[in-house]
Short mmCIF file of C-alpha atoms and ligand atoms in Angstrom, two decimals:
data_model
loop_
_atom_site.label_atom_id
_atom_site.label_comp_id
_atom_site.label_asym_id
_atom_site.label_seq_id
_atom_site.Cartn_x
_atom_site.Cartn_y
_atom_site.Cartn_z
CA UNK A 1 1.05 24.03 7.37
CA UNK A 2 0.53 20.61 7.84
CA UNK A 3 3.44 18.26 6.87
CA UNK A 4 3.91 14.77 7.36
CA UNK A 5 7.87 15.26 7.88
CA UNK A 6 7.01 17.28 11.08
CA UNK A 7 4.60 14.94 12.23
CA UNK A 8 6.32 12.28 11.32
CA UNK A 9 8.74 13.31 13.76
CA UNK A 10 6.72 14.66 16.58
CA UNK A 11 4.86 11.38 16.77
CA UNK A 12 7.92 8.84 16.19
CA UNK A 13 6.71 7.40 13.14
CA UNK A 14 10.00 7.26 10.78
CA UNK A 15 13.57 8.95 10.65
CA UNK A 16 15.54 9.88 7.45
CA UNK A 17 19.37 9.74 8.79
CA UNK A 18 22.03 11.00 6.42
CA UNK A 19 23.90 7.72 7.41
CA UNK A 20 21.12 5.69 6.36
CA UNK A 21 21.17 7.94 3.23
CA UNK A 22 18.61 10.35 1.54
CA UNK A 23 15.37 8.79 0.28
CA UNK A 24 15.87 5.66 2.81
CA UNK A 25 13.65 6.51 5.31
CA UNK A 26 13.29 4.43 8.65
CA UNK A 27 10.46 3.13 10.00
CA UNK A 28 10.09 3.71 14.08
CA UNK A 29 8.18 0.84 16.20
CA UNK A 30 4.61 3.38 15.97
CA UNK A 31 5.47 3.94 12.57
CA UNK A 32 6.10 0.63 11.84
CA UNK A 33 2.98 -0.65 14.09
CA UNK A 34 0.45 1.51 11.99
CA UNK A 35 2.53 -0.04 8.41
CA UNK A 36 1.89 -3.60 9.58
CA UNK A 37 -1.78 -3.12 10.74
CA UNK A 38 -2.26 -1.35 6.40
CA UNK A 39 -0.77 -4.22 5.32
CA UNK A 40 -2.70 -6.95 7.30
CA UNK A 41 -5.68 -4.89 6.13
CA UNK A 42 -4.44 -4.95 2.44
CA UNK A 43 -3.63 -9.01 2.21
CA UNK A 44 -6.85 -9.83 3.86
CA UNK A 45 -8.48 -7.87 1.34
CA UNK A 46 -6.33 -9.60 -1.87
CA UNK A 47 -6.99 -12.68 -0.12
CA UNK A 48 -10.53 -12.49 0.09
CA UNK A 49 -10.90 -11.12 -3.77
CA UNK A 50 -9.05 -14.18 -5.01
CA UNK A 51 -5.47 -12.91 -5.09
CA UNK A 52 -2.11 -15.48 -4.70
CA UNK A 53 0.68 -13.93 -2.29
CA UNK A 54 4.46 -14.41 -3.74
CA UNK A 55 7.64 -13.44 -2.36
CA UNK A 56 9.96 -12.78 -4.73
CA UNK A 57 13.54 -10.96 -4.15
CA UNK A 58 14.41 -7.31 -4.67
CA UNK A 59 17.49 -7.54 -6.84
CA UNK A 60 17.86 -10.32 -9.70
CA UNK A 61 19.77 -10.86 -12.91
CA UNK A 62 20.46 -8.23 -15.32
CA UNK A 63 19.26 -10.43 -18.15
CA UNK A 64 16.25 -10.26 -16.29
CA UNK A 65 15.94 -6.91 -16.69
CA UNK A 66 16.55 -6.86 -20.35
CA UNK A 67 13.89 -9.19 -21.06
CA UNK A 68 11.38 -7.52 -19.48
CA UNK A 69 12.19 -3.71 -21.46
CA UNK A 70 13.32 -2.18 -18.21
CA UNK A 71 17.18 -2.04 -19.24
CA UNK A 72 16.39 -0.87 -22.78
CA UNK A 73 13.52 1.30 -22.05
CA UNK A 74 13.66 2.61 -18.30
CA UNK A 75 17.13 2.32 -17.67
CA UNK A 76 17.62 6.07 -16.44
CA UNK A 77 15.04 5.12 -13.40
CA UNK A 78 17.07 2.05 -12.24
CA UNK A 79 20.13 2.13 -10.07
CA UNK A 80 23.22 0.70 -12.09
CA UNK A 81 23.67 -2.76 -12.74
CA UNK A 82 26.70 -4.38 -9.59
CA UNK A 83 28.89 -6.28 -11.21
CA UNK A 84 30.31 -9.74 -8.94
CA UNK A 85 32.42 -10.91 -12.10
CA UNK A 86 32.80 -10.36 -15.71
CA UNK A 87 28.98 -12.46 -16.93
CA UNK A 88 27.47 -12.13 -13.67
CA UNK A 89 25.51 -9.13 -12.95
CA UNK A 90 22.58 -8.38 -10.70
CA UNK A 91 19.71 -5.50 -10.77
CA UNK A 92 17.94 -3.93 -8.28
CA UNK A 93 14.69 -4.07 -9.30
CA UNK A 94 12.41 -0.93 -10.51
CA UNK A 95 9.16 -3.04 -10.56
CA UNK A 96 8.35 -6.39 -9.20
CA UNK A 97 6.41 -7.57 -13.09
CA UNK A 98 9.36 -9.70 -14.26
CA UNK A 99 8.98 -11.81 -11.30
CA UNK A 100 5.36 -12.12 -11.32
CA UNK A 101 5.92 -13.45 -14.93
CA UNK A 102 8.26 -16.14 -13.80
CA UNK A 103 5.65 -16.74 -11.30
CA UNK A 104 3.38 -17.83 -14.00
CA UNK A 105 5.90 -19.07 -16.15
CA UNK A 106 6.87 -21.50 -13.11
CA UNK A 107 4.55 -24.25 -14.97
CA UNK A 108 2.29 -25.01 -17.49
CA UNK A 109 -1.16 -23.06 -16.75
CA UNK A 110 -4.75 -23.84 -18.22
CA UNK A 111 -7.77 -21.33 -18.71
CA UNK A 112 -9.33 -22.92 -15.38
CA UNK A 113 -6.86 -21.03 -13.37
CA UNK A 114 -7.30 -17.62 -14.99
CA UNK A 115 -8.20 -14.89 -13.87
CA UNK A 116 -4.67 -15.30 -12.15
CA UNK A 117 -4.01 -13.02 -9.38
CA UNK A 118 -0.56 -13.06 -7.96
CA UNK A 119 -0.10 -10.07 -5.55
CA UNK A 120 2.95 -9.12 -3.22
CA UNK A 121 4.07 -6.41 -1.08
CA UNK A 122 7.50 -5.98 -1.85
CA UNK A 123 10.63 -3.94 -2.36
CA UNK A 124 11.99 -2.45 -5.57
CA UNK A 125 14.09 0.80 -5.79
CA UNK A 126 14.80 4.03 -7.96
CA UNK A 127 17.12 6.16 -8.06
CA UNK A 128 15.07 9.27 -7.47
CA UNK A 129 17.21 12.56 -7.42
CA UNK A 130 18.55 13.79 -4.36
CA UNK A 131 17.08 16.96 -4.58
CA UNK A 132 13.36 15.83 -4.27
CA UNK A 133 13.42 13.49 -1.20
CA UNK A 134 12.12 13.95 1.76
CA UNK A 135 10.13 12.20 4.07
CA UNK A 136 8.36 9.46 2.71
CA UNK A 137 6.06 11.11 -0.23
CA UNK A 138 9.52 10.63 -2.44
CA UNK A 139 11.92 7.63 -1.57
CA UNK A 140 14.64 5.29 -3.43
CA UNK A 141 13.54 2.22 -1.48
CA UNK A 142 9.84 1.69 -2.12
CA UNK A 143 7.84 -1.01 -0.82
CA UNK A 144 5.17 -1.19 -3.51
CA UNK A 145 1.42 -2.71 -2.90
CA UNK A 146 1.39 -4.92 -5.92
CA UNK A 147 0.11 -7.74 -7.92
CA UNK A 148 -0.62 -8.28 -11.92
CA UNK A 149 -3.48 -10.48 -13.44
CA UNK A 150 -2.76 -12.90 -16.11
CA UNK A 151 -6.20 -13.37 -17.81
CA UNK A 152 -7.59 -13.37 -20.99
CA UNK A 153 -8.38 -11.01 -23.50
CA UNK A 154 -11.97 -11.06 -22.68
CA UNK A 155 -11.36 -11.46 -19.15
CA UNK A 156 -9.57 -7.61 -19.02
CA UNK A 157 -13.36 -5.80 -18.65
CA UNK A 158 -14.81 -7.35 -15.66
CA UNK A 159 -11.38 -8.03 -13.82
CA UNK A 160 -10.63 -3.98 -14.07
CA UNK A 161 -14.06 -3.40 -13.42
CA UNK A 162 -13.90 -5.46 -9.77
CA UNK A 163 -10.24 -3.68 -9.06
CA UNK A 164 -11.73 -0.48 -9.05
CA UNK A 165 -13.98 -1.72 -6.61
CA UNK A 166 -11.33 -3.22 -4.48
CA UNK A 167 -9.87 0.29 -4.33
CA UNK A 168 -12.66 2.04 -3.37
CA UNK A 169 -13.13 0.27 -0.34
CA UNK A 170 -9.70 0.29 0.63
CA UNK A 171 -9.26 3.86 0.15
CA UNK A 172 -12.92 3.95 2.40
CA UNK A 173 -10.91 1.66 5.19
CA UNK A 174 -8.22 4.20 5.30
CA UNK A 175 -9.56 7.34 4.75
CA UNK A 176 -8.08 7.91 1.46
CA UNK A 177 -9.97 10.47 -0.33
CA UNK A 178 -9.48 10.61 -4.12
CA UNK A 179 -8.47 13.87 -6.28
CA UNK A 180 -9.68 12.39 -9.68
CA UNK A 181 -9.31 9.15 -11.78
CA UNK A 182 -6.82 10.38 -15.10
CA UNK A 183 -6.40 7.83 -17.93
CA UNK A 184 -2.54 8.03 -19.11
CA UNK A 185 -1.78 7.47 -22.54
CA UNK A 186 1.17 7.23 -24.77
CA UNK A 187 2.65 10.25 -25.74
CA UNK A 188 5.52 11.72 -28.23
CA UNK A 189 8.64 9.96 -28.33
CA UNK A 190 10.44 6.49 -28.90
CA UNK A 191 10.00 5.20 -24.82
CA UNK A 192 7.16 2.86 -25.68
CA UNK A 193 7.12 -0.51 -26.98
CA UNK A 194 4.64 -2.57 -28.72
CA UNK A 195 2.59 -1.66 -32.29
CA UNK A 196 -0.24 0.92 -32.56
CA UNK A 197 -3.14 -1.30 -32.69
CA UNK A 198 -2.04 -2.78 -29.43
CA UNK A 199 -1.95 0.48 -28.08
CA UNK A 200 -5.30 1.38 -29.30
CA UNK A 201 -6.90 -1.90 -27.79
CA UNK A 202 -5.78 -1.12 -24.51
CA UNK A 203 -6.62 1.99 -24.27
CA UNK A 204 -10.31 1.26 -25.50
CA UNK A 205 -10.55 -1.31 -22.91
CA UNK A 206 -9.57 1.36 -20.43
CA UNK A 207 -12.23 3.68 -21.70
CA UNK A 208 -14.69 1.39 -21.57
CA UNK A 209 -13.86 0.14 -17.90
CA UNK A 210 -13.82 3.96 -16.94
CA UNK A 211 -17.42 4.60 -19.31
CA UNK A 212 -19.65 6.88 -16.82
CA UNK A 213 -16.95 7.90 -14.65
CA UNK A 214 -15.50 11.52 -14.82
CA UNK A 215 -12.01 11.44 -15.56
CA UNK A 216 -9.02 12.96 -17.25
CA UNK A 217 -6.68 12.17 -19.99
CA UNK A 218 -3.10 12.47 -19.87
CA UNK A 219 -1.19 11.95 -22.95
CA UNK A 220 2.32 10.96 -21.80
CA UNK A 221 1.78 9.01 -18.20
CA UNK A 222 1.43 5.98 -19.71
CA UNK A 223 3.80 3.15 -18.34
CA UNK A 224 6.55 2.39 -21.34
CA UNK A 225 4.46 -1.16 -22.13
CA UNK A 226 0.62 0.31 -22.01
CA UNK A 227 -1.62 2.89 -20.87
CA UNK A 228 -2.98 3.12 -17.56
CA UNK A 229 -5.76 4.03 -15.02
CA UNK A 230 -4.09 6.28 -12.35
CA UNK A 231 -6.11 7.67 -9.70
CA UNK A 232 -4.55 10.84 -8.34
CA UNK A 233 -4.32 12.14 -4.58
CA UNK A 234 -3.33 15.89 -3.75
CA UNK A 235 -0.86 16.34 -0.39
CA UNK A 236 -1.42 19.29 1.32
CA UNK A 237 1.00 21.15 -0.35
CA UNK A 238 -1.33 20.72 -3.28
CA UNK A 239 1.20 18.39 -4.99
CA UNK A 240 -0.39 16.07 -7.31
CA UNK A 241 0.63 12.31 -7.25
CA UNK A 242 -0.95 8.90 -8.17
CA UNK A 243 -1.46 6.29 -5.51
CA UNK A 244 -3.53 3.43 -6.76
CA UNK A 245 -3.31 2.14 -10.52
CA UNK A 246 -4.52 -0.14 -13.11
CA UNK A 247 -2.01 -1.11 -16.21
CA UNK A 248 -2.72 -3.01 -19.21
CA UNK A 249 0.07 -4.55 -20.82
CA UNK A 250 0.36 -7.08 -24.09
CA UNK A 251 4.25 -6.65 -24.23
CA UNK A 252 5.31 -8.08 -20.79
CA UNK A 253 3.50 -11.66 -21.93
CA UNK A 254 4.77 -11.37 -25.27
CA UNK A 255 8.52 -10.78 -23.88
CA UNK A 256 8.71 -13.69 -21.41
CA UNK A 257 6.44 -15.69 -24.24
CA UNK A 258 3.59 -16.75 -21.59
CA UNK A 259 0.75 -18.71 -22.47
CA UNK A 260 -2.30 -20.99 -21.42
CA UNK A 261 -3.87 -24.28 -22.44
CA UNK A 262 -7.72 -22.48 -23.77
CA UNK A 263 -10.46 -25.07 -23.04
CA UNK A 264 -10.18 -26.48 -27.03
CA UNK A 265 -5.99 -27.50 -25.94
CA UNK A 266 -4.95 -24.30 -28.00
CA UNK A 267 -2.14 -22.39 -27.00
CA UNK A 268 -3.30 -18.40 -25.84
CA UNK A 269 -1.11 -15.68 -24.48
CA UNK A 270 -3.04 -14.06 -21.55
CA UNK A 271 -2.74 -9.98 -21.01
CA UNK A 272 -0.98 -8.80 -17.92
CA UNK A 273 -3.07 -6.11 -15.94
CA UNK A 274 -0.59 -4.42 -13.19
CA UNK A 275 -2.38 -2.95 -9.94
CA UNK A 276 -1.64 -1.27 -7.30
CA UNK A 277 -4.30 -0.79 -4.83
CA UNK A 278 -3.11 1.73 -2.60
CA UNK A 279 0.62 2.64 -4.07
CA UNK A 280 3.87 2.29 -1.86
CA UNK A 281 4.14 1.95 2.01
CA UNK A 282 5.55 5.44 1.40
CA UNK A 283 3.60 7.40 -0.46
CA UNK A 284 0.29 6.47 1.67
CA UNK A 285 1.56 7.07 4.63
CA UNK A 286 3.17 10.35 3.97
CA UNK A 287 -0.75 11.06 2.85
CA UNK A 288 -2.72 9.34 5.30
CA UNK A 289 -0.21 11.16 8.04
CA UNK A 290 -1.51 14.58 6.03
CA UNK A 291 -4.82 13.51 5.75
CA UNK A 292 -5.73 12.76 9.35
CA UNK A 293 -3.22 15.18 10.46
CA UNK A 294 -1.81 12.19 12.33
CA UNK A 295 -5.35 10.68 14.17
CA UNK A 296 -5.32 7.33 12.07
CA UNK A 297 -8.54 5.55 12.47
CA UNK A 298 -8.00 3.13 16.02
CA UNK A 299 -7.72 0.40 13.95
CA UNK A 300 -3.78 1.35 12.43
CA UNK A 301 -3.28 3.32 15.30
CA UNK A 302 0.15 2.61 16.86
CA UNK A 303 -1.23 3.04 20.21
CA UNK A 304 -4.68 2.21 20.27
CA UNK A 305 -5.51 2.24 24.16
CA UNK A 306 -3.17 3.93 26.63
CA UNK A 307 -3.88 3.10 30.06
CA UNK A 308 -3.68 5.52 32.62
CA UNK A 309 -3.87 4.96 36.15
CA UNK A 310 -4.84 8.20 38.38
CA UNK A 311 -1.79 7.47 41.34
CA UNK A 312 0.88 4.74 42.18
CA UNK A 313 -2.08 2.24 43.81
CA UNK A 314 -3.78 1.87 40.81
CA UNK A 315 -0.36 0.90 38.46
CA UNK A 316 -1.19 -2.82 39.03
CA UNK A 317 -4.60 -2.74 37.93
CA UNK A 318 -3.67 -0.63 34.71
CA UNK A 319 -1.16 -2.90 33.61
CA UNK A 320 -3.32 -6.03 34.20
CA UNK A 321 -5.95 -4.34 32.32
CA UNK A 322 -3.39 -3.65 29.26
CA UNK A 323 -2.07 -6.92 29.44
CA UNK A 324 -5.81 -7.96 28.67
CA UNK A 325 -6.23 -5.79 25.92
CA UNK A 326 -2.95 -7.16 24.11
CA UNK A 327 -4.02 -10.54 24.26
CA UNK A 328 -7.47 -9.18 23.16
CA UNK A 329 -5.23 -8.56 20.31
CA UNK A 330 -5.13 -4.75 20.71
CA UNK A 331 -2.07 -2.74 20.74
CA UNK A 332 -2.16 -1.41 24.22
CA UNK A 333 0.12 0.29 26.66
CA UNK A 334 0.33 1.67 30.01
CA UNK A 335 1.87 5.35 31.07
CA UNK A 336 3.14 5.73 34.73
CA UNK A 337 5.02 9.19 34.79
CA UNK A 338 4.21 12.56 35.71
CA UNK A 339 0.76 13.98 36.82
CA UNK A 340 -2.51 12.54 35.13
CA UNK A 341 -2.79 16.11 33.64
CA UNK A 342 0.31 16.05 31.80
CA UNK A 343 -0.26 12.63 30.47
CA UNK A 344 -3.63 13.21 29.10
CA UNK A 345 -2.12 15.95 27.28
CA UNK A 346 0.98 13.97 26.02
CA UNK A 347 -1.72 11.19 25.05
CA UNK A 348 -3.30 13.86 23.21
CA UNK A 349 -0.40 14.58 21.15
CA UNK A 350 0.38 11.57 19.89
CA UNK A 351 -3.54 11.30 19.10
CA UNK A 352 -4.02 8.16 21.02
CA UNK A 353 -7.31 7.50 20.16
CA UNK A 354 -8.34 5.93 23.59
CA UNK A 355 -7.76 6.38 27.24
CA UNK A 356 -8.42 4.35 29.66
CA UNK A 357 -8.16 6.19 33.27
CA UNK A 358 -7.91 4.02 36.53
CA UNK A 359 -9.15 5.76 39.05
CA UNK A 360 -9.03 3.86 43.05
CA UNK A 361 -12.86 3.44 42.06
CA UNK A 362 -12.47 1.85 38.86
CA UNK A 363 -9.34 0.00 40.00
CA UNK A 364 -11.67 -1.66 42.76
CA UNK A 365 -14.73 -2.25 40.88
CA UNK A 366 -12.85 -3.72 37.31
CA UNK A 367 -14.45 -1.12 35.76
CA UNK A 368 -12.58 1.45 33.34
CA UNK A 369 -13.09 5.32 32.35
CA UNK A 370 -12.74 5.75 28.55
CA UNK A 371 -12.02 9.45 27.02
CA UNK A 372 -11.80 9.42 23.50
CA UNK A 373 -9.38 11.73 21.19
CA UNK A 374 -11.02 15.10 20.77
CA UNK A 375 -11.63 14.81 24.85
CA UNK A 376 -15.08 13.62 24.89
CA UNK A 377 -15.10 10.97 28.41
CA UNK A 378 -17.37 8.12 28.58
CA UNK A 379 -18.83 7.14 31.53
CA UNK A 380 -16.84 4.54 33.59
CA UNK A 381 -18.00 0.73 32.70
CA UNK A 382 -17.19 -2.86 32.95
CA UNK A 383 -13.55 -3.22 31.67
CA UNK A 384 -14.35 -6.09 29.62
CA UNK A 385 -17.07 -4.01 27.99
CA UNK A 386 -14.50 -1.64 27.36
CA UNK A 387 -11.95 -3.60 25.75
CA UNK A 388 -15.16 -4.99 23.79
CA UNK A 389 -15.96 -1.97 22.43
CA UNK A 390 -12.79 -1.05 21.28
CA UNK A 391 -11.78 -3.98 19.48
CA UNK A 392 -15.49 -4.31 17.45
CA UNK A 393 -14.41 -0.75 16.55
CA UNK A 394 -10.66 -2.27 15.33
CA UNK A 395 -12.31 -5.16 14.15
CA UNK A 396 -14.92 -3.12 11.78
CA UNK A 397 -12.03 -1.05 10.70
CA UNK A 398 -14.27 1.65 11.68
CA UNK A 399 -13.06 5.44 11.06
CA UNK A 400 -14.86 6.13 14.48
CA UNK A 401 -14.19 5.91 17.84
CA UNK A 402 -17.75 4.97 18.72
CA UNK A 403 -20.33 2.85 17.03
CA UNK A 404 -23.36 5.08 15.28
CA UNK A 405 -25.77 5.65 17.22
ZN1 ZN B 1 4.01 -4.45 -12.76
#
């Protein structure tokens, strides 16, 4: 069966020491290569659909924490407070919202600014039981895709409207491909704040953003301070999860007592809408690992072009070539060792998604023999055309090797 622990190994991509601790994964340089190249993708996306990058740190003060609800309402998900003397306590943090409200808090704000998008990719922890870890599809140290809206009321429809949107095509970019959209709603119990009408607005203005759509309700996976729009992935152990999300919340404003100049000088508090677009670090790689059974798409491929020259002669003329290709901006590399055989199929393994053989033909001519994963070879050609071709592929984020047609 496919697992992303096992691949995760075979190809290098993270390690989960017992040192380190369990539910702390590592991330390896490929691993870590295909993370950064995600998370280029995902700010240049936030960036270009009007979103603010913060960093903000992972711990802060436990009054913090009580402010925002967490301590009083999801305490048993948080590690315990550490204590550095008898009125000074610090938090790691279980979400990154009580920041993001300082963030607008920071100064006065007018209704010119809003819809205001402040996004981050940062760390916040949970003290998931030891018994469910593994790999990276459950972790204590999660490194969340995040950002909340401040808008107002009548704002709430269009902004969750062009979020869904924003998802879609980053789950398109990746390859991410969607089990269902569920709407989760309050259920039984005391673990939710606010008042029933406030409830019941939110969750119409989720219905109406979701209006046409197929979808499922689930009473009781709503977030303590509103309901949500969760859209689900299944791994291939036919585990259900949720990896991108849409929250609507009127407590978290109300709580930190945010508001905005309206354009007649009155005083408004704006609702908080908390997104994620494509979940944790974590969680979408131990899915996208699943998914492509470890052939990313060239473009967060940790190896996108291995160079391969056919004997010793032809070494100088590969690594000149890869040198190219990095400052092309490609993540290239060049294997020496062992017969040409033997590398294709270790090339193979790691699903390298291009080749690049160097034969004393190519080598003399500057031209360059691609063979794509799967096997299929292309015939030799100019090596800049090559490198060319490759990188518009990167470039277009493309999910094939080859342009249509
Ligand atoms: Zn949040």
């Amino acid at each position: 069966m496919i697992d992303h622990r096992r691949l995760g190994r075979e190809l290098d991509l993270f390690v989960s020491d017992p040192l380190a601790g369990a539910g702390l994964p590592i991330w390896l340089p490929a691993g870590a290569a295909a993370r950064h190249a995600v998370e280029e993708y995902v700010r240049e996306l936030e960036r270009r659909s009007g979103h603010q990058h913060v960093y903000s740190p992972p711990l802060g003060k436990r009054e913090l924490f009580e402010l925002s609800g967490h301590l009083g309402y999801f305490a048993e998900d948080m590690f315990p407070p550490m204590r550095l003397s008898a009125d000074d306590e610090f938090v790691l943090r279980p979400a990154l919202c009580p920041h993001h409200a300082l963030v607008f808090r920071a100064r006065g704000r007018s209704y010119r600014e809003l819809p205001l998008r402040i996004a981050e990719l940062g760390g916040m922890y949970r003290p998931e039981r030891s018994g469910v870890l593994g790999g990276l599809s459950r972790v204590r140290a999660i490194s969340l895709n995040d950002a909340h809206t401040f808008c107002a009321p009548e704002q709430v429809g269009d902004e969750v409207a062009e979020i869904l949107r924003l998802i879609r095509e980053a789950h398109a970019a990746l390859g991410v491909r969607p089990a269902g959209f569920r709407l989760s709603l309050r259920g039984p119990g005391e673990k939710y704040v606010g008042d029933d009408a406030q409830w019941a607005r939110a969750e119409d203005l989720l219905r109406g953003a979701l209006a046409g759509m197929a979808y499922v309700e689930a009473p009781g996976e709503a977030a303590f301070y509103g309901p949500k729009i969760d859209i689900q992935i299944v791994d291939a152990a036919g585990r259900e999860s949720t990896i991108s999300t849409i929250q609507l919340d009127f407590d978290k404003p109300e709580r930190f007592d945010l508001s905005y100049t309206d354009s007649d000088g009155s005083r408004r508090r704006p609702v908080m809408l908390h997104r994620s677009l494509v979940g944790s670090m974590e969680r979408l790689f131990a899915y996208l690992v699943e998914v492509h059974e470890g052939a990313f798409p060239a473009w967060y491929a940790p190896v996108q072009l291995l160079l391969l020259p056919v004997d010793a002669a032809q070494v100088d003329a590969a690594a000149e070539l890869a040198r190219q290709a990095v400052d092309a901006g490609l993540r290239a590399d060049i294997d020496v060792s062992g017969s040409l055989g033997a590398r294709i199929r270790d090339a193979a393994r790691r699903r390298v998604p291009y080749l690049g053989v160097v034969g004393a033909r190519e080598a003399a001519d500057g031209r360059l023999a691609l063979r794509l994963r799967g096997g299929r070879a292309l015939d030799p050609m100019p090596a800049a055309a090559a490198l060319a071709l490759i990188g518009a592929q990167v470039a277009a984020r493309a999910t094939d090797l080859l342009p249509p047609g």
